[in-house]
Each structure stands twice: as C-alpha cells, then as structure tokens.
Short mmCIF file of C-alpha atoms in Angstrom, two decimals:
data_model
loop_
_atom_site.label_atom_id
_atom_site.label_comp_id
_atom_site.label_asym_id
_atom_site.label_seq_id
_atom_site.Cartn_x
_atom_site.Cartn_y
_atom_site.Cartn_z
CA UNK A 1 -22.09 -8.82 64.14
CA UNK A 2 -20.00 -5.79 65.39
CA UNK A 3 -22.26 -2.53 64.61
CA UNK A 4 -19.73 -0.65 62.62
CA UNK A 5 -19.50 -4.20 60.26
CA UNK A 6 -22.96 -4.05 59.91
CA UNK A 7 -23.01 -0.60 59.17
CA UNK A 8 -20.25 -0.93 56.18
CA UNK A 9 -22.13 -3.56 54.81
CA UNK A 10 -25.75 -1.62 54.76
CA UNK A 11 -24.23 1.64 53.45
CA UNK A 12 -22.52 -0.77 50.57
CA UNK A 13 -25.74 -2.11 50.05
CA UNK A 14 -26.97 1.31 49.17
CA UNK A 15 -24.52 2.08 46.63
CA UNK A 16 -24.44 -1.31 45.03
CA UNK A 17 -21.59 -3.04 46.58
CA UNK A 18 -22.23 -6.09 47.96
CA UNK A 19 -20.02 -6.76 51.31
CA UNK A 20 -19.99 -10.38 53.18
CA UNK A 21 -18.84 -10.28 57.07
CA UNK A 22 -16.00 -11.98 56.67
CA UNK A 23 -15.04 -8.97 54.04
CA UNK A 24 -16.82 -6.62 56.48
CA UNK A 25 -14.64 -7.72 59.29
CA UNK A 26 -11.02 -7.32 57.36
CA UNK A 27 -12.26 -3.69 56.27
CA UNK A 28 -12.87 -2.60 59.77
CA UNK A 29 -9.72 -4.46 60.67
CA UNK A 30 -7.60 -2.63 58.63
CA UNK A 31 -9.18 0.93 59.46
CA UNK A 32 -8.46 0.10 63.14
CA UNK A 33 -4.61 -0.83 62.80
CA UNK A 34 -4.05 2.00 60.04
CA UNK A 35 -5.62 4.65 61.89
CA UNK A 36 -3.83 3.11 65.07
CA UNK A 37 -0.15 3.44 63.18
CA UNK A 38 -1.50 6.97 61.85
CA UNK A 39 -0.74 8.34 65.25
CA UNK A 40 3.22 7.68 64.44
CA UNK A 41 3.19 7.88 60.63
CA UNK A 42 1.22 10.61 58.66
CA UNK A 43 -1.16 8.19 56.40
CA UNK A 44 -4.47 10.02 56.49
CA UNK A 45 -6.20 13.21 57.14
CA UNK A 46 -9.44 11.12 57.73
CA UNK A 47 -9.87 10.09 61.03
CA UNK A 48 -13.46 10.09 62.06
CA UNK A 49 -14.33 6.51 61.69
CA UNK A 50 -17.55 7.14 59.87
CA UNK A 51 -15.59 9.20 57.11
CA UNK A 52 -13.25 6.73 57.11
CA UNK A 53 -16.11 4.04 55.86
CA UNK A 54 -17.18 6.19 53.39
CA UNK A 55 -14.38 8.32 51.90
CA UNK A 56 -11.95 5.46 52.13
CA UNK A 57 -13.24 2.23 52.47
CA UNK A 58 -16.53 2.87 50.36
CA UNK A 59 -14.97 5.21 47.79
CA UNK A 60 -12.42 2.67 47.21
CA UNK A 61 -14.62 -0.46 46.17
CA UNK A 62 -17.32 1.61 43.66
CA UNK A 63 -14.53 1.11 41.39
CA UNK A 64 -15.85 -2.36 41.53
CA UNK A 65 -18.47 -1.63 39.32
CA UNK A 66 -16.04 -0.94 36.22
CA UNK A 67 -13.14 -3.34 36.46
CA UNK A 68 -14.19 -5.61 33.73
CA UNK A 69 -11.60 -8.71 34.54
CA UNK A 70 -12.41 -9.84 38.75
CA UNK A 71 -8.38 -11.56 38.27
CA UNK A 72 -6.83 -8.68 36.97
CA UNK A 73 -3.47 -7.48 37.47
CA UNK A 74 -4.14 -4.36 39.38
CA UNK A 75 -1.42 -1.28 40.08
CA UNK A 76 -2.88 1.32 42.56
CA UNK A 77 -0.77 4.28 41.86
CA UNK A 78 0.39 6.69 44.97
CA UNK A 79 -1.53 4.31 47.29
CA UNK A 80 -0.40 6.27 50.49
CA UNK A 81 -2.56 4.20 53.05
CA UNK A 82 -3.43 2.06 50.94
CA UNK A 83 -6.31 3.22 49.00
CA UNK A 84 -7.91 1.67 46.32
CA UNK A 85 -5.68 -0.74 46.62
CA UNK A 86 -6.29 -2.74 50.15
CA UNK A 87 -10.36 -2.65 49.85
CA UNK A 88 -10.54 -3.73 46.50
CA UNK A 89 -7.66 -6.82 47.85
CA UNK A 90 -10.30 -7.57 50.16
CA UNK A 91 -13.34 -8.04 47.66
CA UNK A 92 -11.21 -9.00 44.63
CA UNK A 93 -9.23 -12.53 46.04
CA UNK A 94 -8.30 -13.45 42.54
CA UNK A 95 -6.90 -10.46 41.31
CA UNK A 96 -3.42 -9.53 42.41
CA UNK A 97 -2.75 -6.01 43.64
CA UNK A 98 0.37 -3.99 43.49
CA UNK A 99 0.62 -1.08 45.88
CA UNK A 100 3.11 1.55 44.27
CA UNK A 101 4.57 4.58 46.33
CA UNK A 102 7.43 6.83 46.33
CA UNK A 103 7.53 6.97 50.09
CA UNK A 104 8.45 3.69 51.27
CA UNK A 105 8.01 4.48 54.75
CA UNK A 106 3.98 4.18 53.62
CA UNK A 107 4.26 1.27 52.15
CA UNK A 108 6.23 -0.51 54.49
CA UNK A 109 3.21 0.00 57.18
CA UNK A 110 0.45 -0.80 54.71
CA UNK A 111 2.27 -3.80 53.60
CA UNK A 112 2.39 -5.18 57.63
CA UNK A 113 -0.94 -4.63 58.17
CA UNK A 114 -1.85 -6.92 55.13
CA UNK A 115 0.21 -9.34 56.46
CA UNK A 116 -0.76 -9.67 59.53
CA UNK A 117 -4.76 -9.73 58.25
CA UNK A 118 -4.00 -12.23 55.98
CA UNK A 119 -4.26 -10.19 53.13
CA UNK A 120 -2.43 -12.53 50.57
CA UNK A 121 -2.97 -10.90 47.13
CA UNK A 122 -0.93 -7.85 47.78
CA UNK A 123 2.89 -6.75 46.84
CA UNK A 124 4.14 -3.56 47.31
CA UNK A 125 6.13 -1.25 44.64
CA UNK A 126 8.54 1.08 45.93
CA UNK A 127 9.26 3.86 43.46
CA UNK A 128 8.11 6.70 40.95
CA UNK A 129 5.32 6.27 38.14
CA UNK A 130 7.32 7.98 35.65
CA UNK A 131 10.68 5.81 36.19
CA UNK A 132 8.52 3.01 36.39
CA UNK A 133 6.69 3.33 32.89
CA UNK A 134 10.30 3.46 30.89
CA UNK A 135 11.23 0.18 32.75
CA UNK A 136 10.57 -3.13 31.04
CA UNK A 137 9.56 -4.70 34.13
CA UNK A 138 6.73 -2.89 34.72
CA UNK A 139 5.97 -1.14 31.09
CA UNK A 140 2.53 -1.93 29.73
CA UNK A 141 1.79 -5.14 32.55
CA UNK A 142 -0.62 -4.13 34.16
CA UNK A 143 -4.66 -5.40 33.35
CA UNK A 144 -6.20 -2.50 35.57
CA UNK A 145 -4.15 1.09 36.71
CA UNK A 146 -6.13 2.86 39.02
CA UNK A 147 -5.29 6.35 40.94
CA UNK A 148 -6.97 8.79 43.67
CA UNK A 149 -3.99 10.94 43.27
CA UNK A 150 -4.89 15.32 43.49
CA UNK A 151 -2.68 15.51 40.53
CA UNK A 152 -4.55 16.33 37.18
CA UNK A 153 -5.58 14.05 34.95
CA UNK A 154 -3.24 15.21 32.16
CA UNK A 155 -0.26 14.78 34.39
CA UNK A 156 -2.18 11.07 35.68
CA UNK A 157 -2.73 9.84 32.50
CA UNK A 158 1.27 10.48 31.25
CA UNK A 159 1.91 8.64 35.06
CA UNK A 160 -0.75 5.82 34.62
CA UNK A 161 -1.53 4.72 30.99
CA UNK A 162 2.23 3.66 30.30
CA UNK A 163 1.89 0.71 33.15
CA UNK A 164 -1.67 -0.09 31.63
CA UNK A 165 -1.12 -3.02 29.33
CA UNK A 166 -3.07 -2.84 25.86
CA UNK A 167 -6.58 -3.83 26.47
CA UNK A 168 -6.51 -2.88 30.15
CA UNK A 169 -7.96 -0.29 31.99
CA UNK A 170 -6.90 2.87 33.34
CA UNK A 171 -9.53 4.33 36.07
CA UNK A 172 -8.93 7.89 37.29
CA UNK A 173 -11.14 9.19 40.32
CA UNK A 174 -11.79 13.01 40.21
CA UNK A 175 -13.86 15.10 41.91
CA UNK A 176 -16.86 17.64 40.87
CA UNK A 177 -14.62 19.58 38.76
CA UNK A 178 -13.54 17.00 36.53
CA UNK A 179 -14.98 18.40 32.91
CA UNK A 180 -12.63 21.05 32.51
CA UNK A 181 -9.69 18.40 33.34
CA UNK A 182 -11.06 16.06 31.06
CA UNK A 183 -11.40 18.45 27.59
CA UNK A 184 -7.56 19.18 28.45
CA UNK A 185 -6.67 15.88 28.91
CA UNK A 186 -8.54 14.49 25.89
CA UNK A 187 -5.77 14.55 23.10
CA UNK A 188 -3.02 13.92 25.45
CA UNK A 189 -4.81 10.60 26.93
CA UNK A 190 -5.39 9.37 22.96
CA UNK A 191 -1.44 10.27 22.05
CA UNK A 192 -0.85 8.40 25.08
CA UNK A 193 -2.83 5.15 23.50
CA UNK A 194 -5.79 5.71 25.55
CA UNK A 195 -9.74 6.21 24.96
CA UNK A 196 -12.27 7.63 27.41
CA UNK A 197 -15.01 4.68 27.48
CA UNK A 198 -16.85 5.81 30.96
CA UNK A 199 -17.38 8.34 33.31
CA UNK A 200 -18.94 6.81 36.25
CA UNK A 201 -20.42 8.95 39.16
CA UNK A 202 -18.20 7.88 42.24
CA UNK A 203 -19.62 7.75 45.77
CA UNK A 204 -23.03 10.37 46.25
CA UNK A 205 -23.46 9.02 50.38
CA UNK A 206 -23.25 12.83 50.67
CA UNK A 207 -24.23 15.62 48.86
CA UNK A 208 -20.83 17.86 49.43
CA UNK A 209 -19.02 14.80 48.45
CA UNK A 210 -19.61 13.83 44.91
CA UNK A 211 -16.85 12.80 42.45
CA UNK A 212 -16.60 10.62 38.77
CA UNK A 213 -14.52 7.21 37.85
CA UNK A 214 -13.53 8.21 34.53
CA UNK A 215 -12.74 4.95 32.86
CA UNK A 216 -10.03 4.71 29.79
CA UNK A 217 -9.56 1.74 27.71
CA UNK A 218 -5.66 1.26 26.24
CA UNK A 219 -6.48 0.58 22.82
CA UNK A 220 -2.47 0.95 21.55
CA UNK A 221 0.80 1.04 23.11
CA UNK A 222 2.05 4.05 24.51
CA UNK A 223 5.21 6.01 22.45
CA UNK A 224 8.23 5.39 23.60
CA UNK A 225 8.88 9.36 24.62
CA UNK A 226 6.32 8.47 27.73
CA UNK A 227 6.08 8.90 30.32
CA UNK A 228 8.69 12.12 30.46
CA UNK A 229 10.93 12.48 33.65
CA UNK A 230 8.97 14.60 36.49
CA UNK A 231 10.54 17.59 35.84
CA UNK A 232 9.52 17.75 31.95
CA UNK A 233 5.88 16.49 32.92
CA UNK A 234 5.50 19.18 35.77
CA UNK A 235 7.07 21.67 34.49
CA UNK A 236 6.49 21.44 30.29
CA UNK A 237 3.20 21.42 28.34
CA UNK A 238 1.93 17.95 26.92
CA UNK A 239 4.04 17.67 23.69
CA UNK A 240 0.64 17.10 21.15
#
C-alpha cells in the first residue's frame, strides 16, 4: 500500500472515519490531479500534501458522522475544489452529490477529475445559492446541504436552508469562533424553517486547527421572501 494511503487511512482511524484502500487510493488520486491542475487554475491555498489530508480530505468526511440518510441527496454549496463534496462521493456511493459553484471555471475541472476517477455519483451545479433557492428546480430538494463557505452563518443559512428539503439537513462548518455567529444566527435560522439539533466538534488532528459541524434540522418550509437577492442579503439586516 502506497505510504501516503496508508497514512490517510490511520489518521481516519483516529478520528473515527473508517477508510478502505480502494477509498484510500481515489482520495490520494484526486489530491494529486487537483493539486496538479492548481498550478493553472487557482483551486486551493493548501498545497502541502499533509495539510491537504487533513484540512481537506479529512475535514471533509467528519461530516460523516452526522448525515443521518448514507443515500441522501447531497448539495455542497461553493464547493470550489471540490470540498465536502468529492470525499464524501468517495465514501458515500449511494448518495448522489451535487457540486454547486458560481465560478464554472471550478467546476468544470473538479467535474473532469471525477470523471476520469470514476467518480459516478457526482453532477455539477453551475450558479448562485440565492437564485437557486427561488427556483422550483432546486427549491427545498435537497436531503443534506452542506457548506465550508467563510461567509457567516446568518448569511449561510438564508443561502443553504432554502435548497434543504423539509426533514433534511443543513450542516454548516465553522471555525473556533462560531458562538457568537450562532446567537446571531439563531432567530434568523428558525424564520428560515430551521432548528439547531447539533454542534459537532470538527477535525482536532491539531491543536491551532479546531472548528464545529453545527447541524440544523428543516423542520418547515422556508417563506417564500427567501432567500433575498445578494445584494439585500449582504448588504440589509435579516428581516426578523
């Protein structure tokens, strides 16, 4: 077994995810070709390989550990290089996972590396959460909505929970400074027919890297007002 295969699957091992080398071997694959097209193609800051294992690859699958349906419908919102969204493809081969980004230049790369690694249960989604959400198509049809996104978790929630179908899941990773986030999100998340059900710590492989999964259950369907155009989210205050 290649040492860096062997490697993923020990440090999974010590944060409870279980990796097989056939799994092992499609992770590593698809670090090597996507940090190979980064050269051309800005699609990470990580480049070491090691942080690459853990911040991406690792970080990715401990959301493993709350999606309650393994054949989910999954939407990975602003998936950039493909993150949650390719690792938890790998682990999850029943569940079908949508890859949604506004640049399509991203997409277009993460969606040939699947390919050609024979990564079936992926589709790609070119376009913006909040045009998205108002569009029948994709409104309220998805089991599982997850996001690493920097944006906060006000502003993630009005982009996420209006894909997440009733009963579903929407799973927001944020880092150490989440709480203050959260008490400003709280009212805004339940108007938006949400309910925080979890916070899960994220990835601790490190001590300077420690982050939560904060998981919300859709308990109702989402008012017809969201999500607001991107200029009214950005720019006005949650209407509540």
């Amino acid at each position: 077994m290649n040492n860096r295969i062997e490697k993923l699957i020990n440090l999974g091992k010590e944060v409870e995810i279980i990796i097989n080398e056939k799994q092992g071997e499609k992770l590593i694959a698809y670090m090597d070709q996507l940090l190979e097209k980064n050269k051309h193609i800005n699609l990470t800051r990580i480049t070491d390989e090691d942080e690459f294992i853990k911040l991406h690859l690792l970080d990715s699958l401990t959301l493993l550990k709350l999606i309650k349906d393994p054949q989910a419908s999954i939407l990975d919102v602003g998936t950039g290089g493909g993150f949650p969204g390719i690792p938890l493809a790998i682990l999850l081969a029943d569940a079908q996972i949508t890859l949604m980004d506004s640049t399509k230049k991203k997409l277009n790369v993460v969606s040939s590396i699947a390919m050609e690694l024979g990564i079936k249960n992926v589709q790609v989604l070119h376009g913006r959460a909040e045009e998205l959400g108002q569009d029948s198509n994709y409104r309220e049809k998805y089991g599982v909505v997850t996001s690493r996104a920097v944006a906060n978790l006000t502003l993630l929630s009005e982009y996420c929970l209006p894909l997440t179908k009733v009963g579903g899941q929407f799973l927001s990773m944020k880092g150490r400074d989440y709480q203050e986030e959260l008490e400003a999100a709280r009212k805004p998340i339940a108007v938006l027919g949400g309910k925080i059900v979890e916070i899960e710590k994220g990835l601790l492989l490190q001590s300077d890297y420690v982050h939560v999964i904060m998981n919300v259950e859709k308990i109702k369907s989402t008012p017809d007002l969201f999500p607001r155009m991107n200029g009214k989210i950005k720019k006005e205050a949650f209407p509540v």
